[in-house]
PDB file of C-alpha atoms in Angstrom:
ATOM      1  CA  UNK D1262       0.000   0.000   0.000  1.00  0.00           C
ATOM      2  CA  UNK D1263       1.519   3.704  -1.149  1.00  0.00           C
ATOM      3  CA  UNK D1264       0.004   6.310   0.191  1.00  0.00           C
ATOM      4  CA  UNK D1265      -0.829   9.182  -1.827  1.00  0.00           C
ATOM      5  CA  UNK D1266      -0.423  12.773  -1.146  1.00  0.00           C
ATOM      6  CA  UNK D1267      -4.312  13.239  -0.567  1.00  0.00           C
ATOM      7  CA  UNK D1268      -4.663  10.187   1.870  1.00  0.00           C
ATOM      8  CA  UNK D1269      -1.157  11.309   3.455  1.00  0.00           C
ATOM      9  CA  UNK D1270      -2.909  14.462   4.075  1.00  0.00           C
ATOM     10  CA  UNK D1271      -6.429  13.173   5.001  1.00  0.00           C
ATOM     11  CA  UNK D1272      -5.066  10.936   7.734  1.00  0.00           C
ATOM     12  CA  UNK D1273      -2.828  13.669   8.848  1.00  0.00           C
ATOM     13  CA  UNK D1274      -5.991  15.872   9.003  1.00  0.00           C
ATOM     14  CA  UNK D1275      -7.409  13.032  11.434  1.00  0.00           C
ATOM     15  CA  UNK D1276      -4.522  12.373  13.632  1.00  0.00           C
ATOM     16  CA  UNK D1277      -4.943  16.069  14.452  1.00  0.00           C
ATOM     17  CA  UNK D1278      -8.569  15.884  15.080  1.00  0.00           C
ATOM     18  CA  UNK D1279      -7.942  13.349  17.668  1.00  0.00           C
ATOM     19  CA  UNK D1280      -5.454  15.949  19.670  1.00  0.00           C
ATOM     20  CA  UNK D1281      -8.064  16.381  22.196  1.00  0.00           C
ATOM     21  CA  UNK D1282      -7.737  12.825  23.716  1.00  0.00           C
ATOM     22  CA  UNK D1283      -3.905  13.489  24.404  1.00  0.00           C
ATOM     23  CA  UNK D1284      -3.121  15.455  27.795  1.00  0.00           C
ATOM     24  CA  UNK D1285      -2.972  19.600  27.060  1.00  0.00           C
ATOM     25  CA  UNK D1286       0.550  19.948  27.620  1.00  0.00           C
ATOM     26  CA  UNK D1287       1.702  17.583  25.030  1.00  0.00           C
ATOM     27  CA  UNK D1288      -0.692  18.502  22.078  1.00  0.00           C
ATOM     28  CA  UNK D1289       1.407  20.882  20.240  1.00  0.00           C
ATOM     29  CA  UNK D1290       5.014  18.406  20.458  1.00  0.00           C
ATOM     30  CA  UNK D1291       2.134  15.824  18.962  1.00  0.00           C
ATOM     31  CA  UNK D1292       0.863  18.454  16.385  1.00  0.00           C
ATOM     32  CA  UNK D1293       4.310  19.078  15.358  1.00  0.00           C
ATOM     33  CA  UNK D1294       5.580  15.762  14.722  1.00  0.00           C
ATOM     34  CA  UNK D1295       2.548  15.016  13.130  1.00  0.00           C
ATOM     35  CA  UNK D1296       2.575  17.530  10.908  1.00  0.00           C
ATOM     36  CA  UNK D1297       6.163  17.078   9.980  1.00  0.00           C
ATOM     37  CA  UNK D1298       5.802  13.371   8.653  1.00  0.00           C
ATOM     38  CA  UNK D1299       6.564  12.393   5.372  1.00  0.00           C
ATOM     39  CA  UNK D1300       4.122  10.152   3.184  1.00  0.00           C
ATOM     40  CA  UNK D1301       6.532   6.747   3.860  1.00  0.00           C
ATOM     41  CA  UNK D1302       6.918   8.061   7.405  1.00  0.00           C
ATOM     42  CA  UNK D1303       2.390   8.617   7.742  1.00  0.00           C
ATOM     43  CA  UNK D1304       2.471   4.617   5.827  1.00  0.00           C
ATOM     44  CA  UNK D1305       4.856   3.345   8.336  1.00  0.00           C
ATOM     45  CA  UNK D1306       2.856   4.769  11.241  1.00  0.00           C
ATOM     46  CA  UNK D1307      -0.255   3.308   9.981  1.00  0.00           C
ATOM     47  CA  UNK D1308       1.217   0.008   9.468  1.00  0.00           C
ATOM     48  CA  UNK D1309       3.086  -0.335  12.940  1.00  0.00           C
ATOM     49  CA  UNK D1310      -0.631   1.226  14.741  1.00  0.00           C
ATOM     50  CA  UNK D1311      -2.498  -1.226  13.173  1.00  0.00           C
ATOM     51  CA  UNK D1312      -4.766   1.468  11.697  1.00  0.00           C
ATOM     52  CA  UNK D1313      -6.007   0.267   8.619  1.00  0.00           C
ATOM     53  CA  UNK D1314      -9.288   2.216   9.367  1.00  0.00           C
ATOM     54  CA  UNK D1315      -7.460   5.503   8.357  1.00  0.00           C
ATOM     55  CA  UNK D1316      -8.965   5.427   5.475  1.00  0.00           C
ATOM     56  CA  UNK D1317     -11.918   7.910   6.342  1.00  0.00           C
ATOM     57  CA  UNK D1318     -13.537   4.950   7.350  1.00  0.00           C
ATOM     58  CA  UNK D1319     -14.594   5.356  11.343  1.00  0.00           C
ATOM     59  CA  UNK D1320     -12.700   2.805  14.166  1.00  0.00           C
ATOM     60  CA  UNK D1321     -15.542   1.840  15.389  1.00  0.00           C
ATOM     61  CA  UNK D1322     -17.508   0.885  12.380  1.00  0.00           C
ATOM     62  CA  UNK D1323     -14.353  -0.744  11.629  1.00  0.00           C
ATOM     63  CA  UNK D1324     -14.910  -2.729  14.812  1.00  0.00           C
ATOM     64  CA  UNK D1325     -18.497  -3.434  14.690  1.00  0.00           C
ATOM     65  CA  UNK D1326     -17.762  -4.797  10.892  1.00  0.00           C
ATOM     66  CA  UNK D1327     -15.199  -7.172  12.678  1.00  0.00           C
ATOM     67  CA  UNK D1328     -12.922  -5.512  10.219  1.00  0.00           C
ATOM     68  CA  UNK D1329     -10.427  -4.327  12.792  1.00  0.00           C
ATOM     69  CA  UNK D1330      -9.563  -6.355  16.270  1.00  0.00           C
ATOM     70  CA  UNK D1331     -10.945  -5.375  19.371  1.00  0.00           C
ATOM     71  CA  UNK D1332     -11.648  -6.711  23.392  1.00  0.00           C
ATOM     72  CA  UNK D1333     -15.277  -6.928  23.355  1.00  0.00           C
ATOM     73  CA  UNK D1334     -17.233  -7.836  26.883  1.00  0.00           C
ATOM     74  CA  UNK D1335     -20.278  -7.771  25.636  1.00  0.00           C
ATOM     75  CA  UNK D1336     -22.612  -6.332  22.996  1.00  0.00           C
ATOM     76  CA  UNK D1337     -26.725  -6.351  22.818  1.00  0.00           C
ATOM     77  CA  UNK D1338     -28.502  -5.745  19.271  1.00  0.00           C
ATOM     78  CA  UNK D1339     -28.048  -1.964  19.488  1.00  0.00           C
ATOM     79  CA  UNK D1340     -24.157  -1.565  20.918  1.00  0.00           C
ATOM     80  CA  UNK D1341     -21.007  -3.204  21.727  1.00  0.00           C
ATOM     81  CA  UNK D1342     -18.783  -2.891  24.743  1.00  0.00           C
ATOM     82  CA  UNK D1343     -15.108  -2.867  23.960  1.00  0.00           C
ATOM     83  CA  UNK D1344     -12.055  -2.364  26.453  1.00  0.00           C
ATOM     84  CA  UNK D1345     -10.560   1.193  25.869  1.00  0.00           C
ATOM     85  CA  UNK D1346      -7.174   0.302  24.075  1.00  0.00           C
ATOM     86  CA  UNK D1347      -5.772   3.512  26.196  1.00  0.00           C
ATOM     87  CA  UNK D1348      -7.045   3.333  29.655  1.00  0.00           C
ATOM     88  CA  UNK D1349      -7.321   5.396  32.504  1.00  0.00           C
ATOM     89  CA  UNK D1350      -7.924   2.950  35.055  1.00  0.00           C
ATOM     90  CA  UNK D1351      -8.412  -1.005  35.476  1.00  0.00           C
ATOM     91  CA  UNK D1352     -11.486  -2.016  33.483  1.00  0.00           C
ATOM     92  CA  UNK D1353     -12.229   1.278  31.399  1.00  0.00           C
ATOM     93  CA  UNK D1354     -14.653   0.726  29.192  1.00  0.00           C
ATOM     94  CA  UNK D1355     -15.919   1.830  25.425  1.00  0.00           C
ATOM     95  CA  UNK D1356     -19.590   1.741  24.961  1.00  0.00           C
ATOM     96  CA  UNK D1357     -20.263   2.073  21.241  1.00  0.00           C
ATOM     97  CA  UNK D1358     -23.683   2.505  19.355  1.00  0.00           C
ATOM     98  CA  UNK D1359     -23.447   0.100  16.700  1.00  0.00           C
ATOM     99  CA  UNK D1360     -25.108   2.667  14.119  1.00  0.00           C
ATOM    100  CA  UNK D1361     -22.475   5.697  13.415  1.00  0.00           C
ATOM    101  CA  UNK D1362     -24.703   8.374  15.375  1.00  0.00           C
ATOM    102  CA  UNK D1363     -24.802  11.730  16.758  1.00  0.00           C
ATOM    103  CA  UNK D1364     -26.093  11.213  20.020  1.00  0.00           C
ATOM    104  CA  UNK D1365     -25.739   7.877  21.856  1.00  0.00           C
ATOM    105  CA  UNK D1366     -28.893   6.260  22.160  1.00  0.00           C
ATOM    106  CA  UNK D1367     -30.832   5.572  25.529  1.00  0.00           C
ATOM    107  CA  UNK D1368     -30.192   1.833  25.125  1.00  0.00           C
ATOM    108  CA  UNK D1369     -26.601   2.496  25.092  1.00  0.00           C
ATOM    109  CA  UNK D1370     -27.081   4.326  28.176  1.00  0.00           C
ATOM    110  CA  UNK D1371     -28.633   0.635  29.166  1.00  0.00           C
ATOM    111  CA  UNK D1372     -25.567  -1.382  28.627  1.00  0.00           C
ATOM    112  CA  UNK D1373     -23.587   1.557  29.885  1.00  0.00           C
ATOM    113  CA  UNK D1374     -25.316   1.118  33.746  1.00  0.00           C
ATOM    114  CA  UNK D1375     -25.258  -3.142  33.619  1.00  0.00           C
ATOM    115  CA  UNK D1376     -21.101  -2.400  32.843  1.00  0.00           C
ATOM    116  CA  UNK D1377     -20.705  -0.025  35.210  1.00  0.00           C
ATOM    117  CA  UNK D1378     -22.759  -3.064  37.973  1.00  0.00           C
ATOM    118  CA  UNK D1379     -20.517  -5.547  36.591  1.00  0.00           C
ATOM    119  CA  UNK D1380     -16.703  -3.156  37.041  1.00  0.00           C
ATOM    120  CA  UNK D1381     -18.457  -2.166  40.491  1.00  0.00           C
ATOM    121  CA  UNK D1382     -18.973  -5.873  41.693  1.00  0.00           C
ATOM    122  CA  UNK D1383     -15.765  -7.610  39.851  1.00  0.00           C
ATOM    123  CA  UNK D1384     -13.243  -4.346  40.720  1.00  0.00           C
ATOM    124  CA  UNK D1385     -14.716  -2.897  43.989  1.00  0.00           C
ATOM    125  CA  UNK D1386     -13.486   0.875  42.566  1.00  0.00           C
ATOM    126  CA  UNK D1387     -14.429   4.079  44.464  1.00  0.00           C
ATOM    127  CA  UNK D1388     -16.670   5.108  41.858  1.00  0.00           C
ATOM    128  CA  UNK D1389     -17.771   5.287  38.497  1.00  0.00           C
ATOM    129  CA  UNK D1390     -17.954   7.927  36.114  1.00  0.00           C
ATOM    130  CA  UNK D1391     -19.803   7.156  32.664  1.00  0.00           C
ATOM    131  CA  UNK D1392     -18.916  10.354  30.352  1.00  0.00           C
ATOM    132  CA  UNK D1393     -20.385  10.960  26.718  1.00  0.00           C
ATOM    133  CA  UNK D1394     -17.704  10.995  24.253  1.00  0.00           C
ATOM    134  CA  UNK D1395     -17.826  12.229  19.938  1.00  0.00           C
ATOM    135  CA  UNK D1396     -14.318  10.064  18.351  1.00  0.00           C
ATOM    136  CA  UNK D1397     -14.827  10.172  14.248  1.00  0.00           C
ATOM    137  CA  UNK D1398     -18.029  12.168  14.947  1.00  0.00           C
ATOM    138  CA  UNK D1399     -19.189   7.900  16.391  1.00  0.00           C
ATOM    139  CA  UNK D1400     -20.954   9.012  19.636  1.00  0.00           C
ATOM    140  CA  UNK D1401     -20.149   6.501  22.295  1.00  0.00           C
ATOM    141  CA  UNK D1402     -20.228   6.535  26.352  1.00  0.00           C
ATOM    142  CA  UNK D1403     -17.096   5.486  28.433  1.00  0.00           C
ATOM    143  CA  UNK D1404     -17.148   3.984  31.543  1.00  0.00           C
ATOM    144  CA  UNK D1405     -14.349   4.689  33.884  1.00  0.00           C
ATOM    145  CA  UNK D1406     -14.268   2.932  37.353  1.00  0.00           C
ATOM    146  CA  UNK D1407     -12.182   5.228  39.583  1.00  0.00           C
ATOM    147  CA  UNK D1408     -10.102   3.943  42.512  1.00  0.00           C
ATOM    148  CA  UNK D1409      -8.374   7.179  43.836  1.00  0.00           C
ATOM    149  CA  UNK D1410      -4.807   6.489  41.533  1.00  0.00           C
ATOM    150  CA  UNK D1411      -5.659   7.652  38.311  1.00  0.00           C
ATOM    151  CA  UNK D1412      -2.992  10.004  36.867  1.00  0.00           C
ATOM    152  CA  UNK D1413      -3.042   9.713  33.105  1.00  0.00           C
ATOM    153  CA  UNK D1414      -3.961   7.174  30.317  1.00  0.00           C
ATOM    154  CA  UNK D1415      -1.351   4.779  29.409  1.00  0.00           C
ATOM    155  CA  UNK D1416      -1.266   2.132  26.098  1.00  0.00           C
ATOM    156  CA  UNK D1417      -2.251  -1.426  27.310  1.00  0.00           C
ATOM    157  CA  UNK D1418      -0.664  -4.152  26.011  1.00  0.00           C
ATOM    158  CA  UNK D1419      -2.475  -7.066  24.418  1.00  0.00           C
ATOM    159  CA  UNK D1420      -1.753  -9.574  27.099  1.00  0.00           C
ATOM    160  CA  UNK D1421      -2.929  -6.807  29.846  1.00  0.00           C
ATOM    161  CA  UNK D1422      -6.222  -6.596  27.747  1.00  0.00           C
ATOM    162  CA  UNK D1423      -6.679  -9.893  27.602  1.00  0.00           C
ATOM    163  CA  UNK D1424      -5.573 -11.232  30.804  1.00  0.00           C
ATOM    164  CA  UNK D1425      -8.969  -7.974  31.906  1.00  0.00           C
ATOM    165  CA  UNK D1426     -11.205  -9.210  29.373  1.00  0.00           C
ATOM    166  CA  UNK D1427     -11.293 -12.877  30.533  1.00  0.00           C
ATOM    167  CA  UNK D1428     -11.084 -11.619  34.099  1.00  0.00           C
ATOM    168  CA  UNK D1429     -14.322  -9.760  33.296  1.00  0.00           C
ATOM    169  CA  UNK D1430     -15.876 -12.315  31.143  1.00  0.00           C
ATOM    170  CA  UNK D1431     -15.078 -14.958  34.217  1.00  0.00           C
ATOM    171  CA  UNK D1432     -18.404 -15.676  36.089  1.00  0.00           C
ATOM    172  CA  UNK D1433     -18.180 -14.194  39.485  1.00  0.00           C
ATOM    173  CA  UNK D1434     -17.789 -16.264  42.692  1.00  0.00           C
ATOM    174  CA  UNK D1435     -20.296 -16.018  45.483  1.00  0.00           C
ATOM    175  CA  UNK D1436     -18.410 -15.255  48.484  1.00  0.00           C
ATOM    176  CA  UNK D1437     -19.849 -16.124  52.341  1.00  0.00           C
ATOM    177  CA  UNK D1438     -17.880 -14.518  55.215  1.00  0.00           C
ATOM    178  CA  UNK D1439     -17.204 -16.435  57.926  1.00  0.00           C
ATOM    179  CA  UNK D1440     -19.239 -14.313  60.046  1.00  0.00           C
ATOM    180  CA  UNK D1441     -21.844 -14.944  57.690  1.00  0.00           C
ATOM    181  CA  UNK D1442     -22.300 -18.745  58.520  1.00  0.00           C
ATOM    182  CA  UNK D1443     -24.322 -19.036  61.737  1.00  0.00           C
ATOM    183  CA  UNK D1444     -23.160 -21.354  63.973  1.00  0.00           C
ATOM    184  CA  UNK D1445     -25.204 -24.786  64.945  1.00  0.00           C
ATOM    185  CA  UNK D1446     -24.430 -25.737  68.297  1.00  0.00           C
ATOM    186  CA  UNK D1447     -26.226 -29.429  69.224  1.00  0.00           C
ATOM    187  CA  UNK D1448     -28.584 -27.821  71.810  1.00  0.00           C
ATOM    188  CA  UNK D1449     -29.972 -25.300  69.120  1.00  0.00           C
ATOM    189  CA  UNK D1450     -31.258 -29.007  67.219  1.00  0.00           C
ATOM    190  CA  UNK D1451     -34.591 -29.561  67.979  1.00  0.00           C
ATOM    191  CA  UNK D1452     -34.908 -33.196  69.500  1.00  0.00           C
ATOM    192  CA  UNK D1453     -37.495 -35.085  68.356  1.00  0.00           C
ATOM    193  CA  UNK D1454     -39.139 -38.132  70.218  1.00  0.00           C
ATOM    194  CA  UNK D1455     -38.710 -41.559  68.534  1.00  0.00           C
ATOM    195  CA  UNK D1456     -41.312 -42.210  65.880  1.00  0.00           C
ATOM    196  CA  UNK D1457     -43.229 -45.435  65.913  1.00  0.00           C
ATOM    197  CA  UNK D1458     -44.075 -47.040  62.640  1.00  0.00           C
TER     198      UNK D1458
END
Protein backbone atom coordinates (compact mmCIF):
# COMPACT_ATOMS: atom_id res chain seq x y z
CA UNK A 1 0.00 0.00 0.00
CA UNK A 2 1.52 3.70 -1.15
CA UNK A 3 0.00 6.31 0.19
CA UNK A 4 -0.83 9.18 -1.83
CA UNK A 5 -0.42 12.77 -1.15
CA UNK A 6 -4.31 13.24 -0.57
CA UNK A 7 -4.66 10.19 1.87
CA UNK A 8 -1.16 11.31 3.46
CA UNK A 9 -2.91 14.46 4.07
CA UNK A 10 -6.43 13.17 5.00
CA UNK A 11 -5.07 10.94 7.73
CA UNK A 12 -2.83 13.67 8.85
CA UNK A 13 -5.99 15.87 9.00
CA UNK A 14 -7.41 13.03 11.43
CA UNK A 15 -4.52 12.37 13.63
CA UNK A 16 -4.94 16.07 14.45
CA UNK A 17 -8.57 15.88 15.08
CA UNK A 18 -7.94 13.35 17.67
CA UNK A 19 -5.45 15.95 19.67
CA UNK A 20 -8.06 16.38 22.20
CA UNK A 21 -7.74 12.83 23.72
CA UNK A 22 -3.91 13.49 24.40
CA UNK A 23 -3.12 15.45 27.80
CA UNK A 24 -2.97 19.60 27.06
CA UNK A 25 0.55 19.95 27.62
CA UNK A 26 1.70 17.58 25.03
CA UNK A 27 -0.69 18.50 22.08
CA UNK A 28 1.41 20.88 20.24
CA UNK A 29 5.01 18.41 20.46
CA UNK A 30 2.13 15.82 18.96
CA UNK A 31 0.86 18.45 16.39
CA UNK A 32 4.31 19.08 15.36
CA UNK A 33 5.58 15.76 14.72
CA UNK A 34 2.55 15.02 13.13
CA UNK A 35 2.57 17.53 10.91
CA UNK A 36 6.16 17.08 9.98
CA UNK A 37 5.80 13.37 8.65
CA UNK A 38 6.56 12.39 5.37
CA UNK A 39 4.12 10.15 3.18
CA UNK A 40 6.53 6.75 3.86
CA UNK A 41 6.92 8.06 7.41
CA UNK A 42 2.39 8.62 7.74
CA UNK A 43 2.47 4.62 5.83
CA UNK A 44 4.86 3.35 8.34
CA UNK A 45 2.86 4.77 11.24
CA UNK A 46 -0.25 3.31 9.98
CA UNK A 47 1.22 0.01 9.47
CA UNK A 48 3.09 -0.34 12.94
CA UNK A 49 -0.63 1.23 14.74
CA UNK A 50 -2.50 -1.23 13.17
CA UNK A 51 -4.77 1.47 11.70
CA UNK A 52 -6.01 0.27 8.62
CA UNK A 53 -9.29 2.22 9.37
CA UNK A 54 -7.46 5.50 8.36
CA UNK A 55 -8.96 5.43 5.48
CA UNK A 56 -11.92 7.91 6.34
CA UNK A 57 -13.54 4.95 7.35
CA UNK A 58 -14.59 5.36 11.34
CA UNK A 59 -12.70 2.80 14.17
CA UNK A 60 -15.54 1.84 15.39
CA UNK A 61 -17.51 0.89 12.38
CA UNK A 62 -14.35 -0.74 11.63
CA UNK A 63 -14.91 -2.73 14.81
CA UNK A 64 -18.50 -3.43 14.69
CA UNK A 65 -17.76 -4.80 10.89
CA UNK A 66 -15.20 -7.17 12.68
CA UNK A 67 -12.92 -5.51 10.22
CA UNK A 68 -10.43 -4.33 12.79
CA UNK A 69 -9.56 -6.36 16.27
CA UNK A 70 -10.95 -5.37 19.37
CA UNK A 71 -11.65 -6.71 23.39
CA UNK A 72 -15.28 -6.93 23.35
CA UNK A 73 -17.23 -7.84 26.88
CA UNK A 74 -20.28 -7.77 25.64
CA UNK A 75 -22.61 -6.33 23.00
CA UNK A 76 -26.72 -6.35 22.82
CA UNK A 77 -28.50 -5.74 19.27
CA UNK A 78 -28.05 -1.96 19.49
CA UNK A 79 -24.16 -1.56 20.92
CA UNK A 80 -21.01 -3.20 21.73
CA UNK A 81 -18.78 -2.89 24.74
CA UNK A 82 -15.11 -2.87 23.96
CA UNK A 83 -12.05 -2.36 26.45
CA UNK A 84 -10.56 1.19 25.87
CA UNK A 85 -7.17 0.30 24.07
CA UNK A 86 -5.77 3.51 26.20
CA UNK A 87 -7.05 3.33 29.65
CA UNK A 88 -7.32 5.40 32.50
CA UNK A 89 -7.92 2.95 35.05
CA UNK A 90 -8.41 -1.00 35.48
CA UNK A 91 -11.49 -2.02 33.48
CA UNK A 92 -12.23 1.28 31.40
CA UNK A 93 -14.65 0.73 29.19
CA UNK A 94 -15.92 1.83 25.43
CA UNK A 95 -19.59 1.74 24.96
CA UNK A 96 -20.26 2.07 21.24
CA UNK A 97 -23.68 2.50 19.36
CA UNK A 98 -23.45 0.10 16.70
CA UNK A 99 -25.11 2.67 14.12
CA UNK A 100 -22.48 5.70 13.41
CA UNK A 101 -24.70 8.37 15.38
CA UNK A 102 -24.80 11.73 16.76
CA UNK A 103 -26.09 11.21 20.02
CA UNK A 104 -25.74 7.88 21.86
CA UNK A 105 -28.89 6.26 22.16
CA UNK A 106 -30.83 5.57 25.53
CA UNK A 107 -30.19 1.83 25.12
CA UNK A 108 -26.60 2.50 25.09
CA UNK A 109 -27.08 4.33 28.18
CA UNK A 110 -28.63 0.64 29.17
CA UNK A 111 -25.57 -1.38 28.63
CA UNK A 112 -23.59 1.56 29.88
CA UNK A 113 -25.32 1.12 33.75
CA UNK A 114 -25.26 -3.14 33.62
CA UNK A 115 -21.10 -2.40 32.84
CA UNK A 116 -20.71 -0.03 35.21
CA UNK A 117 -22.76 -3.06 37.97
CA UNK A 118 -20.52 -5.55 36.59
CA UNK A 119 -16.70 -3.16 37.04
CA UNK A 120 -18.46 -2.17 40.49
CA UNK A 121 -18.97 -5.87 41.69
CA UNK A 122 -15.77 -7.61 39.85
CA UNK A 123 -13.24 -4.35 40.72
CA UNK A 124 -14.72 -2.90 43.99
CA UNK A 125 -13.49 0.87 42.57
CA UNK A 126 -14.43 4.08 44.46
CA UNK A 127 -16.67 5.11 41.86
CA UNK A 128 -17.77 5.29 38.50
CA UNK A 129 -17.95 7.93 36.11
CA UNK A 130 -19.80 7.16 32.66
CA UNK A 131 -18.92 10.35 30.35
CA UNK A 132 -20.38 10.96 26.72
CA UNK A 133 -17.70 11.00 24.25
CA UNK A 134 -17.83 12.23 19.94
CA UNK A 135 -14.32 10.06 18.35
CA UNK A 136 -14.83 10.17 14.25
CA UNK A 137 -18.03 12.17 14.95
CA UNK A 138 -19.19 7.90 16.39
CA UNK A 139 -20.95 9.01 19.64
CA UNK A 140 -20.15 6.50 22.29
CA UNK A 141 -20.23 6.53 26.35
CA UNK A 142 -17.10 5.49 28.43
CA UNK A 143 -17.15 3.98 31.54
CA UNK A 144 -14.35 4.69 33.88
CA UNK A 145 -14.27 2.93 37.35
CA UNK A 146 -12.18 5.23 39.58
CA UNK A 147 -10.10 3.94 42.51
CA UNK A 148 -8.37 7.18 43.84
CA UNK A 149 -4.81 6.49 41.53
CA UNK A 150 -5.66 7.65 38.31
CA UNK A 151 -2.99 10.00 36.87
CA UNK A 152 -3.04 9.71 33.11
CA UNK A 153 -3.96 7.17 30.32
CA UNK A 154 -1.35 4.78 29.41
CA UNK A 155 -1.27 2.13 26.10
CA UNK A 156 -2.25 -1.43 27.31
CA UNK A 157 -0.66 -4.15 26.01
CA UNK A 158 -2.48 -7.07 24.42
CA UNK A 159 -1.75 -9.57 27.10
CA UNK A 160 -2.93 -6.81 29.85
CA UNK A 161 -6.22 -6.60 27.75
CA UNK A 162 -6.68 -9.89 27.60
CA UNK A 163 -5.57 -11.23 30.80
CA UNK A 164 -8.97 -7.97 31.91
CA UNK A 165 -11.20 -9.21 29.37
CA UNK A 166 -11.29 -12.88 30.53
CA UNK A 167 -11.08 -11.62 34.10
CA UNK A 168 -14.32 -9.76 33.30
CA UNK A 169 -15.88 -12.32 31.14
CA UNK A 170 -15.08 -14.96 34.22
CA UNK A 171 -18.40 -15.68 36.09
CA UNK A 172 -18.18 -14.19 39.48
CA UNK A 173 -17.79 -16.26 42.69
CA UNK A 174 -20.30 -16.02 45.48
CA UNK A 175 -18.41 -15.26 48.48
CA UNK A 176 -19.85 -16.12 52.34
CA UNK A 177 -17.88 -14.52 55.21
CA UNK A 178 -17.20 -16.44 57.93
CA UNK A 179 -19.24 -14.31 60.05
CA UNK A 180 -21.84 -14.94 57.69
CA UNK A 181 -22.30 -18.75 58.52
CA UNK A 182 -24.32 -19.04 61.74
CA UNK A 183 -23.16 -21.35 63.97
CA UNK A 184 -25.20 -24.79 64.95
CA UNK A 185 -24.43 -25.74 68.30
CA UNK A 186 -26.23 -29.43 69.22
CA UNK A 187 -28.58 -27.82 71.81
CA UNK A 188 -29.97 -25.30 69.12
CA UNK A 189 -31.26 -29.01 67.22
CA UNK A 190 -34.59 -29.56 67.98
CA UNK A 191 -34.91 -33.20 69.50
CA UNK A 192 -37.50 -35.09 68.36
CA UNK A 193 -39.14 -38.13 70.22
CA UNK A 194 -38.71 -41.56 68.53
CA UNK A 195 -41.31 -42.21 65.88
CA UNK A 196 -43.23 -45.43 65.91
CA UNK A 197 -44.07 -47.04 62.64
Amino acid sequence: MTITEEEASKIKTHLLSQLDNFPEEKRSQISEQISSMTNEQIETFVKQNNLTHLDGQCVFCSIIANKTPSYKITEDKNSIAILELNPLSKGHTLIVPKEHLEKAPDSTDILAQEIARKLKNKFNPQDIKINELKIMNHSLLEVVPIYGDETKKHQASEEELKALQEEILKPSEIKIKESQTPEIKSEDIPHLPPRIP
